[in-house]
Tab-separated table of C-alpha atoms in Angstrom:
chain	number	residue	atom	x	y	z
A	48	MET	CA	46.365	-17.150	-3.234
A	49	GLY	CA	46.224	-18.832	-6.617
A	50	ARG	CA	43.727	-21.386	-5.329
A	51	ILE	CA	41.538	-18.608	-3.889
A	52	ARG	CA	41.578	-16.762	-7.212
A	53	ARG	CA	40.546	-19.954	-9.003
A	54	TRP	CA	37.693	-20.783	-6.627
A	55	ALA	CA	36.362	-17.274	-5.967
A	56	PRO	CA	34.436	-17.001	-9.286
A	57	ARG	CA	32.884	-20.416	-8.701
A	58	ILE	CA	31.770	-19.487	-5.189
A	59	VAL	CA	30.266	-16.256	-6.511
A	60	GLY	CA	28.520	-18.267	-9.215
A	61	ILE	CA	27.043	-20.682	-6.687
A	62	VAL	CA	25.793	-17.843	-4.446
A	63	VAL	CA	24.273	-15.914	-7.348
A	64	THR	CA	22.620	-19.025	-8.778
A	65	LEU	CA	21.100	-19.954	-5.412
A	66	ALA	CA	19.841	-16.395	-4.953
A	67	CYS	CA	18.202	-16.490	-8.371
A	68	LEU	CA	16.591	-19.861	-7.620
A	69	VAL	CA	15.175	-18.439	-4.385
A	70	GLY	CA	13.909	-15.402	-6.289
A	71	ALA	CA	12.241	-17.591	-8.908
A	72	GLY	CA	10.618	-19.634	-6.176
A	73	ARG	CA	9.233	-16.497	-4.550
A	74	LEU	CA	7.892	-15.260	-7.874
A	75	LEU	CA	6.192	-18.568	-8.651
A	76	TRP	CA	4.913	-19.312	-5.142
A	77	PRO	CA	1.087	-19.082	-5.026
A	78	GLN	CA	-0.193	-15.869	-3.452
A	79	PRO	CA	-3.060	-15.797	-0.919
A	80	GLY	CA	-6.592	-15.373	-2.234
A	81	LEU	CA	-8.765	-12.343	-1.578
A	82	ASP	CA	-10.227	-13.924	1.557
A	83	GLU	CA	-6.796	-14.998	2.826
A	84	GLN	CA	-3.645	-13.268	4.040
A	85	PRO	CA	0.086	-14.006	3.823
A	86	GLY	CA	1.254	-16.672	6.226
A	87	ALA	CA	3.979	-14.350	7.527
A	88	THR	CA	1.568	-11.567	8.546
A	89	GLU	CA	2.125	-11.978	12.297
A	90	ARG	CA	5.906	-11.998	11.883
A	91	GLN	CA	5.768	-8.921	9.688
A	92	LEU	CA	3.611	-7.079	12.212
A	93	ALA	CA	6.009	-8.140	14.970
A	94	PHE	CA	8.806	-6.405	13.070
A	95	VAL	CA	6.749	-3.240	12.566
A	96	ARG	CA	5.835	-3.144	16.271
A	97	ALA	CA	9.474	-3.552	17.279
A	98	THR	CA	10.483	-0.619	15.076
A	99	LEU	CA	7.655	1.529	16.450
A	100	ASP	CA	8.922	0.826	19.951
A	101	GLU	CA	12.309	2.093	18.761
A	102	GLY	CA	10.844	5.323	17.326
A	103	SER	CA	10.421	4.515	13.630
A	104	ASP	CA	7.229	6.605	13.541
A	105	THR	CA	9.107	9.685	14.724
A	106	ALA	CA	11.820	8.977	12.150
A	107	ALA	CA	9.179	8.654	9.406
A	108	GLN	CA	7.793	12.043	10.426
A	109	GLU	CA	11.098	13.561	9.362
A	110	LEU	CA	10.581	12.157	5.858
A	111	PHE	CA	7.063	13.491	5.258
A	112	PRO	CA	4.387	15.249	7.339
A	113	GLU	CA	2.100	12.243	7.728
A	114	GLY	CA	4.864	9.782	8.593
A	115	TYR	CA	4.005	9.409	12.281
A	116	VAL	CA	0.273	8.918	11.691
A	117	PHE	CA	0.712	6.478	8.802
A	118	SER	CA	3.264	4.382	10.701
A	119	ASN	CA	0.797	3.786	13.523
A	120	VAL	CA	-2.580	3.823	11.806
A	121	LEU	CA	-1.531	1.302	9.150
A	122	TYR	CA	-0.084	-0.979	11.814
A	123	GLY	CA	-3.376	-0.925	13.704
A	124	LEU	CA	-5.470	-1.417	10.571
A	125	ALA	CA	-3.342	-4.338	9.389
A	126	TRP	CA	-4.003	-6.092	12.702
A	127	VAL	CA	-7.762	-5.527	12.392
A	128	GLN	CA	-7.811	-6.788	8.812
A	129	ALA	CA	-5.802	-9.851	9.802
A	130	ALA	CA	-8.247	-10.598	12.621
A	131	HIS	CA	-11.215	-10.376	10.251
A	132	THR	CA	-9.551	-13.135	8.242
A	133	ASP	CA	-8.357	-15.194	11.230
A	134	SER	CA	-10.587	-14.840	14.296
A	135	ALA	CA	-7.878	-16.426	16.467
A	136	LEU	CA	-5.993	-13.114	16.173
A	137	ARG	CA	-8.895	-11.044	17.552
A	138	ASP	CA	-7.538	-10.420	21.061
A	139	ASP	CA	-4.044	-9.558	19.819
A	140	ALA	CA	-5.530	-7.341	17.118
A	141	LEU	CA	-7.682	-5.402	19.568
A	142	ARG	CA	-4.762	-4.838	21.925
A	143	GLU	CA	-2.366	-3.700	19.208
A	144	ALA	CA	-4.886	-1.610	17.257
A	145	ARG	CA	-5.978	0.219	20.417
A	146	TRP	CA	-2.326	0.861	21.238
A	147	ALA	CA	-1.807	2.296	17.737
A	148	LEU	CA	-4.945	4.441	18.022
A	149	ALA	CA	-3.713	5.955	21.281
A	150	ARG	CA	-0.486	6.998	19.543
A	151	VAL	CA	-2.370	8.572	16.633
A	152	GLU	CA	-4.581	10.481	19.098
A	153	SER	CA	-1.576	11.667	21.135
A	154	ASP	CA	-0.111	15.159	21.064
A	155	GLU	CA	2.682	13.877	18.841
A	156	GLY	CA	0.172	12.324	16.463
A	157	ARG	CA	-1.685	15.642	16.086
A	158	ALA	CA	1.326	17.948	16.276
A	159	VAL	CA	1.536	18.996	12.608
A	160	PHE	CA	-2.234	19.406	12.119
A	161	SER	CA	-4.300	22.480	12.947
A	162	PRO	CA	-7.052	22.233	15.581
A	163	ARG	CA	-8.727	25.235	13.921
A	164	LEU	CA	-9.710	23.273	10.816
A	165	GLN	CA	-13.067	21.576	10.354
A	166	PRO	CA	-13.080	18.801	11.354
A	167	ALA	CA	-10.490	19.509	14.038
A	168	TYR	CA	-6.913	18.757	12.916
A	169	GLY	CA	-8.045	18.488	9.312
A	170	VAL	CA	-9.708	15.793	7.293
A	171	PHE	CA	-6.556	13.687	6.866
A	172	TRP	CA	-6.022	13.189	10.585
A	173	ALA	CA	-9.738	13.032	11.375
A	174	GLY	CA	-10.546	10.590	8.567
A	175	TRP	CA	-7.782	8.064	9.128
A	176	THR	CA	-8.200	8.211	12.906
A	177	ASN	CA	-11.962	7.702	12.647
A	178	TRP	CA	-11.527	4.817	10.210
A	179	LEU	CA	-9.212	3.109	12.684
A	180	ARG	CA	-11.711	3.725	15.498
A	181	GLY	CA	-14.481	2.144	13.451
A	182	ALA	CA	-12.289	-0.733	12.319
A	183	ILE	CA	-11.543	-1.603	15.952
A	184	LEU	CA	-15.255	-1.469	16.783
A	185	SER	CA	-15.962	-3.800	13.848
A	186	LEU	CA	-14.166	-6.446	15.922
A	187	ASP	CA	-15.674	-5.473	19.275
A	188	HIS	CA	-18.114	-2.649	20.034
A	189	SER	CA	-18.734	-3.513	23.669
A	190	ASP	CA	-16.566	-0.598	24.843
A	191	THR	CA	-19.160	2.139	25.371
A	192	ALA	CA	-16.535	4.883	25.703
A	193	ALA	CA	-15.012	3.906	22.348
A	194	VAL	CA	-18.449	3.793	20.733
A	195	HIS	CA	-19.220	7.265	22.087
A	196	GLN	CA	-15.907	8.635	20.764
A	197	PHE	CA	-16.510	7.107	17.329
A	198	SER	CA	-20.043	8.508	17.212
A	199	ALA	CA	-18.913	11.968	18.307
A	200	SER	CA	-16.049	12.050	15.798
A	201	SER	CA	-18.322	10.812	13.016
A	202	ALA	CA	-20.827	13.554	13.835
A	203	GLU	CA	-18.076	16.171	13.683
A	204	ILE	CA	-16.883	14.892	10.301
A	205	ALA	CA	-20.445	14.785	8.937
A	206	GLN	CA	-21.093	18.328	10.133
A	207	ALA	CA	-17.947	19.588	8.425
A	208	PHE	CA	-18.997	18.043	5.111
A	209	SER	CA	-22.582	19.259	5.460
A	210	THR	CA	-21.553	22.893	5.846
A	211	ALA	CA	-18.726	22.964	3.293
A	212	ASP	CA	-19.064	24.289	-0.259
A	213	THR	CA	-16.736	21.552	-1.485
A	214	PRO	CA	-16.708	17.765	-1.057
A	215	PHE	CA	-12.968	17.849	-0.438
A	216	LEU	CA	-12.094	19.272	2.968
A	217	GLN	CA	-8.762	20.698	4.052
A	218	ALA	CA	-6.023	18.476	5.422
A	219	TYR	CA	-3.811	21.492	6.077
A	220	GLN	CA	-4.688	25.166	5.983
A	221	GLY	CA	-5.526	26.002	2.363
A	222	GLN	CA	-4.655	22.511	1.043
A	223	ALA	CA	-7.003	19.683	0.076
A	224	TRP	CA	-6.607	16.240	-1.469
A	225	PRO	CA	-9.699	14.175	-2.422
A	226	VAL	CA	-8.151	10.970	-1.087
A	227	ASP	CA	-8.330	12.294	2.470
A	228	SER	CA	-12.027	13.086	2.202
A	229	THR	CA	-12.617	9.634	0.704
A	230	VAL	CA	-11.180	7.997	3.826
A	231	ALA	CA	-13.301	10.219	6.078
A	232	MET	CA	-16.455	9.420	4.088
A	233	ALA	CA	-15.713	5.695	4.349
A	234	SER	CA	-15.570	6.095	8.124
A	235	LEU	CA	-19.128	7.519	8.067
A	236	ARG	CA	-20.311	4.556	6.017
A	237	LEU	CA	-18.648	2.232	8.514
A	238	HIS	CA	-20.457	4.031	11.335
A	239	ASP	CA	-23.779	3.386	9.548
A	240	LYS	CA	-22.841	-0.252	8.993
A	241	LEU	CA	-22.160	-0.783	12.687
A	242	PHE	CA	-24.789	1.412	14.323
A	243	GLY	CA	-27.577	2.012	11.811
A	244	ALA	CA	-28.061	4.446	8.922
A	245	LYS	CA	-27.510	8.014	10.055
A	246	TYR	CA	-25.280	9.653	7.481
A	247	THR	CA	-26.854	8.437	4.226
A	248	ALA	CA	-27.805	11.960	3.161
A	249	VAL	CA	-24.312	13.295	3.858
A	250	ILE	CA	-22.701	10.451	1.909
A	251	ASP	CA	-25.099	10.806	-1.036
A	252	ARG	CA	-24.448	14.557	-1.200
A	253	TRP	CA	-20.709	13.937	-1.139
A	254	LEU	CA	-20.950	11.457	-3.999
A	255	GLU	CA	-23.010	13.840	-6.109
A	256	GLN	CA	-20.566	16.681	-5.530
A	257	ALA	CA	-17.491	14.523	-6.115
A	258	LYS	CA	-18.836	13.264	-9.444
A	259	THR	CA	-19.035	16.849	-10.729
A	260	ARG	CA	-15.368	17.460	-9.944
A	261	LEU	CA	-13.682	14.544	-11.701
A	262	ASP	CA	-10.470	14.990	-13.665
A	263	PRO	CA	-11.741	15.523	-17.245
A	264	ALA	CA	-8.674	13.849	-18.750
A	265	THR	CA	-9.119	10.562	-16.883
A	266	GLY	CA	-12.639	10.583	-15.442
A	267	LEU	CA	-11.122	9.925	-12.008
A	268	LEU	CA	-10.995	11.873	-8.760
A	269	PRO	CA	-8.178	14.447	-8.950
A	270	HIS	CA	-4.980	14.338	-6.946
A	271	GLN	CA	-5.151	17.842	-5.452
A	272	VAL	CA	-7.925	20.423	-5.527
A	273	SER	CA	-8.683	23.967	-4.491
A	274	SER	CA	-9.618	24.109	-0.839
A	275	ALA	CA	-12.185	26.801	-1.640
A	276	ASP	CA	-14.424	25.062	-4.169
A	277	GLY	CA	-12.903	21.650	-4.896
A	278	SER	CA	-11.883	22.523	-8.458
A	279	MET	CA	-8.987	20.489	-9.796
A	280	MET	CA	-5.427	21.699	-9.349
A	281	THR	CA	-3.600	18.448	-10.170
A	282	GLY	CA	-5.026	15.599	-12.219
A	283	ALA	CA	-5.259	11.978	-11.109
A	284	ARG	CA	-2.047	10.378	-9.866
A	285	ALA	CA	-1.412	6.833	-8.694
A	286	THR	CA	-0.130	7.925	-5.280
A	287	SER	CA	-3.633	9.019	-4.298
A	288	GLN	CA	-5.624	6.797	-6.672
A	289	THR	CA	-4.387	3.584	-5.076
A	290	ALA	CA	-5.596	4.753	-1.661
A	291	ILE	CA	-8.853	6.131	-3.076
A	292	HIS	CA	-9.649	2.744	-4.588
A	293	ARG	CA	-8.949	1.065	-1.273
A	294	PHE	CA	-11.895	3.026	0.221
A	295	LEU	CA	-14.367	3.761	-2.588
A	296	PRO	CA	-15.843	0.223	-2.544
A	297	GLU	CA	-16.671	0.792	1.118
A	298	ILE	CA	-18.697	3.886	0.180
A	299	ASP	CA	-20.433	3.097	-3.115
A	300	PRO	CA	-19.653	-0.199	-4.902
A	301	ALA	CA	-21.211	0.877	-8.220
A	302	PHE	CA	-19.269	4.145	-8.437
A	303	ALA	CA	-16.165	2.321	-7.229
A	304	LYS	CA	-16.412	-0.295	-9.973
A	305	ASN	CA	-16.593	2.344	-12.694
A	306	GLN	CA	-13.728	4.328	-11.196
A	307	TYR	CA	-11.579	1.239	-10.686
A	308	SER	CA	-11.975	0.223	-14.343
A	309	LEU	CA	-10.760	3.648	-15.474
A	310	TYR	CA	-7.878	3.555	-13.018
A	311	ARG	CA	-6.851	0.036	-14.052
A	312	GLU	CA	-6.839	1.032	-17.720
A	313	GLN	CA	-4.802	4.206	-17.300
A	314	PHE	CA	-2.306	3.408	-14.560
A	315	VAL	CA	-1.380	-0.295	-14.718
A	316	ALA	CA	1.670	-0.651	-16.941
A	317	TYR	CA	4.347	-3.104	-18.088
A	318	PRO	CA	7.479	-0.993	-18.704
A	319	GLY	CA	9.921	-2.835	-20.919
A	320	GLY	CA	7.697	-5.910	-20.661
A	321	PHE	CA	8.133	-6.081	-16.877
A	322	GLY	CA	5.230	-5.619	-14.502
A	323	PRO	CA	2.431	-5.211	-13.742
A	324	ALA	CA	3.223	-2.011	-11.867
A	325	LEU	CA	1.635	1.388	-11.292
A	326	ARG	CA	2.572	4.457	-13.255
A	327	GLU	CA	2.522	7.589	-11.108
A	328	TYR	CA	0.929	9.516	-13.973
A	329	PRO	CA	-1.705	8.289	-16.461
A	330	LYS	CA	-0.527	6.737	-19.691
A	331	GLY	CA	0.621	9.438	-22.082
A	332	VAL	CA	1.500	11.836	-19.258
A	333	GLU	CA	5.028	12.253	-17.921
A	334	GLY	CA	6.033	13.860	-14.647
A	335	SER	CA	8.565	13.770	-11.859
A	336	GLY	CA	8.454	12.035	-8.504
A	337	ASP	CA	7.983	13.710	-5.157
A	338	VAL	CA	7.923	12.876	-1.452
A	339	ASP	CA	4.650	10.929	-1.881
A	340	SER	CA	5.511	8.860	-4.933
A	341	GLY	CA	9.211	8.437	-4.263
A	342	PRO	CA	11.665	8.371	-7.177
A	343	LEU	CA	10.084	7.108	-10.381
A	344	ILE	CA	11.652	4.257	-12.341
A	345	ALA	CA	10.472	4.294	-15.964
A	346	GLY	CA	7.504	6.279	-14.693
A	347	ILE	CA	6.669	3.645	-12.069
A	348	SER	CA	6.003	4.539	-8.428
A	349	LEU	CA	7.075	1.726	-6.134
A	350	SER	CA	5.055	3.120	-3.227
A	351	ALA	CA	1.887	3.331	-5.326
A	352	THR	CA	2.459	-0.203	-6.578
A	353	VAL	CA	2.616	-1.500	-3.002
A	354	VAL	CA	-0.658	0.219	-2.052
A	355	ALA	CA	-2.234	-0.961	-5.314
A	356	GLN	CA	-2.203	-4.518	-3.965
A	357	GLY	CA	-4.688	-3.488	-1.280
A	358	ALA	CA	-6.839	-1.625	-3.785
A	359	ALA	CA	-6.900	-4.698	-6.021
A	360	ARG	CA	-7.882	-6.959	-3.133
A	361	VAL	CA	-10.907	-4.924	-2.035
A	362	ASN	CA	-12.023	-4.443	-5.648
A	363	GLY	CA	-12.003	-8.181	-6.316
A	364	ASP	CA	-9.044	-7.939	-8.703
A	365	ARG	CA	-7.465	-11.240	-7.698
A	366	ASP	CA	-4.962	-11.512	-10.555
A	367	LEU	CA	-3.475	-8.051	-10.107
A	368	ALA	CA	-3.260	-8.437	-6.325
A	369	ALA	CA	-1.478	-11.777	-6.716
A	370	ALA	CA	0.941	-10.442	-9.339
A	371	ILE	CA	1.943	-7.416	-7.234
A	372	GLY	CA	2.323	-9.646	-4.178
A	373	ALA	CA	4.609	-12.018	-6.066
A	374	GLU	CA	6.714	-9.160	-7.436
A	375	GLY	CA	7.048	-7.807	-3.917
A	376	GLU	CA	8.441	-11.133	-2.741
A	377	LEU	CA	10.995	-11.005	-5.553
A	378	LEU	CA	12.000	-7.337	-5.585
A	379	GLY	CA	11.281	-6.389	-1.976
A	380	LEU	CA	14.286	-8.342	-0.719
A	381	PRO	CA	12.372	-9.896	2.179
A	382	VAL	CA	14.313	-11.239	5.126
A	383	SER	CA	12.398	-13.922	7.030
A	384	LEU	CA	13.457	-14.865	10.532
A	385	PRO	CA	11.675	-17.110	13.071
A	386	GLY	CA	10.072	-14.124	14.823
A	387	SER	CA	9.925	-11.436	12.148
A	388	LYS	CA	9.781	-10.620	8.465
A	389	ARG	CA	10.948	-7.386	6.885
A	390	TYR	CA	11.358	-5.973	3.404
A	391	ALA	CA	14.294	-4.022	1.964
A	392	PHE	CA	16.362	-5.390	4.874
A	393	GLY	CA	14.119	-3.410	7.245
A	394	LEU	CA	15.699	-0.091	6.273
A	395	MET	CA	12.319	1.651	5.786
A	396	PRO	CA	9.892	0.375	8.443
A	397	ILE	CA	7.070	2.598	7.213
A	398	GLY	CA	7.295	0.687	3.942
A	399	ASP	CA	6.724	-2.524	5.886
A	400	ALA	CA	3.640	-0.932	7.465
A	401	PHE	CA	2.245	-0.144	4.010
A	402	VAL	CA	3.003	-3.684	2.822
A	403	ALA	CA	1.255	-5.223	5.843
A	404	TRP	CA	-1.800	-2.996	5.395
A	405	SER	CA	-2.009	-3.725	1.659
A	406	SER	CA	-1.353	-7.468	1.790
A	407	THR	CA	-4.064	-8.012	4.430
A	408	ALA	CA	-6.584	-5.592	2.881
A	409	ARG	CA	-10.194	-6.683	2.977
A	410	ILE	CA	-13.442	-4.810	2.723
A	411	LEU	CA	-15.170	-4.096	6.027
A	412	ILE	CA	-18.563	-2.829	4.845
A	413	GLU	CA	-19.807	-4.083	1.478
A	414	PRO	CA	-19.089	-7.597	0.124
A	415	THR	CA	-16.305	-7.796	-2.443
A	416	THR	CA	-17.378	-8.463	-6.025
A	417	ALA	CA	-15.043	-10.026	-8.578
A	418	PHE	CA	-13.335	-7.758	-11.101
A	419	GLU	CA	-13.128	-9.557	-14.426
A	420	GLN	CA	-9.929	-8.371	-16.091
A	421	ASP	CA	-6.805	-10.507	-16.239
A	422	VAL	CA	-3.229	-9.383	-16.133
A	423	ARG	CA	-1.042	-10.450	-19.047
A	424	TRP	CA	-0.712	-14.224	-18.825
A	425	TRP	CA	3.006	-14.064	-19.590
A	426	TRP	CA	3.871	-11.382	-16.997
A	427	ARG	CA	6.253	-13.709	-15.129
A	428	LEU	CA	8.373	-14.557	-18.185
A	429	PRO	CA	10.460	-11.338	-18.323
A	430	TRP	CA	11.225	-11.656	-14.602
A	431	LEU	CA	12.239	-15.297	-15.005
A	432	GLY	CA	14.339	-14.422	-18.048
A	433	MET	CA	16.134	-11.734	-16.056
A	434	LEU	CA	16.844	-14.217	-13.246
A	435	ILE	CA	18.211	-16.756	-15.711
A	436	LEU	CA	20.573	-14.175	-17.230
A	437	ILE	CA	21.792	-13.101	-13.798
A	438	ALA	CA	22.279	-16.729	-12.770
A	439	ILE	CA	24.397	-17.663	-15.796
A	440	ALA	CA	26.422	-14.419	-15.899
A	441	PRO	CA	29.103	-15.436	-13.325
A	442	TRP	CA	29.408	-18.896	-14.904
A	443	ALA	CA	29.806	-17.382	-18.357
A	444	TRP	CA	32.587	-15.174	-16.949
A	445	THR	CA	34.247	-18.198	-15.344
A	446	LEU	CA	34.010	-20.281	-18.519
A	447	ALA	CA	35.379	-17.404	-20.563
A	448	GLY	CA	38.326	-17.174	-18.168
A	449	LEU	CA	38.988	-20.912	-18.463
A	450	ALA	CA	38.847	-20.670	-22.241
A	451	ARG	CA	41.352	-17.807	-22.242
A	452	HIS	CA	43.650	-19.763	-19.907
A	453	ARG	CA	43.599	-22.869	-22.146
A	454	TRP	CA	44.164	-20.760	-25.235
A	455	ARG	CA	47.269	-19.217	-23.644
A	456	GLU	CA	48.506	-22.683	-22.716
A	457	THR	CA	48.007	-23.820	-26.302
A	458	ILE	CA	49.944	-20.818	-27.629
A	459	THR	CA	52.760	-21.452	-25.124
A	460	ASP	CA	52.990	-25.108	-26.096
């Protein structure tokens, strides 16, 4: 027993030191460029698919109303994005994305949405589903039935926007969030990219209306609005902003660039010197977390920070995308196995779906233009300092114990 007590602190020290060295390596390892994707993408998607087969989408639905749709739609979109980067994945991507689309279109996928809304089942379900349809067709539009469905759904979405008094349609009865309409509008732009300009007037009208309903405090699209006239109810928040900026460049690159600059200035933060990360509320505004943002740590939303990587990638913000990716490899506790990769020990598979979608994000319509604003050059130093302190802590405890033991021996002698 005495020998075990003597060696236990040293074993703990070795394990902690090795863990910190691995963490430092992950933080310093070069991240993929904007036209690349993580090397573990296929293994990560394999993990997400395995969890979907086990019902992780149904489990996510119990956490928040869009859990089932997001679990499947993001999985399908991540495959499409990966295939646009690596054409060798095209056949696998088409198979898996079509499988995901079928689940989103199923009765279970539509269960919580109202068929009486315009478009049917609300703009959240209609927009994300139509974006996935178009994304699949961006890889292969030889399936005439799929093309017809995409065209019909796009026409329904366009009609709903054309007849509405607000640019922000309802996702649920009496509830509207601008981010959902942004996704739907991007799907119309993708339709025009693939099959010729048809909805230019609808898109231009939407942009004009949206610009008159910006959050006056930030100059950004609001988080939640009145379903009647689109007037702001809740100002800009990172939970929706990060997704909005994933799609705005697909719709209007000039407007997107202006909006992204405002977003970058007001939401990217370095709490306590650590970061970069995304505040849930703009700088100078405090608030509490909710089911969308998750619990806030020093005002930071971890879920928004994950999605922000995708927004940075499509907006040409290479440095921010790389920094968030590196932090994810350090703090996300990834577990890499020969056939899979998961984050947070795989306890929240929907989080892995968001990571896969964000880390493979690429623009499908307009070419990406570089965003010229660096992150703080020293952003890694606080993380490395923390790892060093953690690494030496068990050794300091062991050395202190040895010093106390020798001091007692000296007193006894």
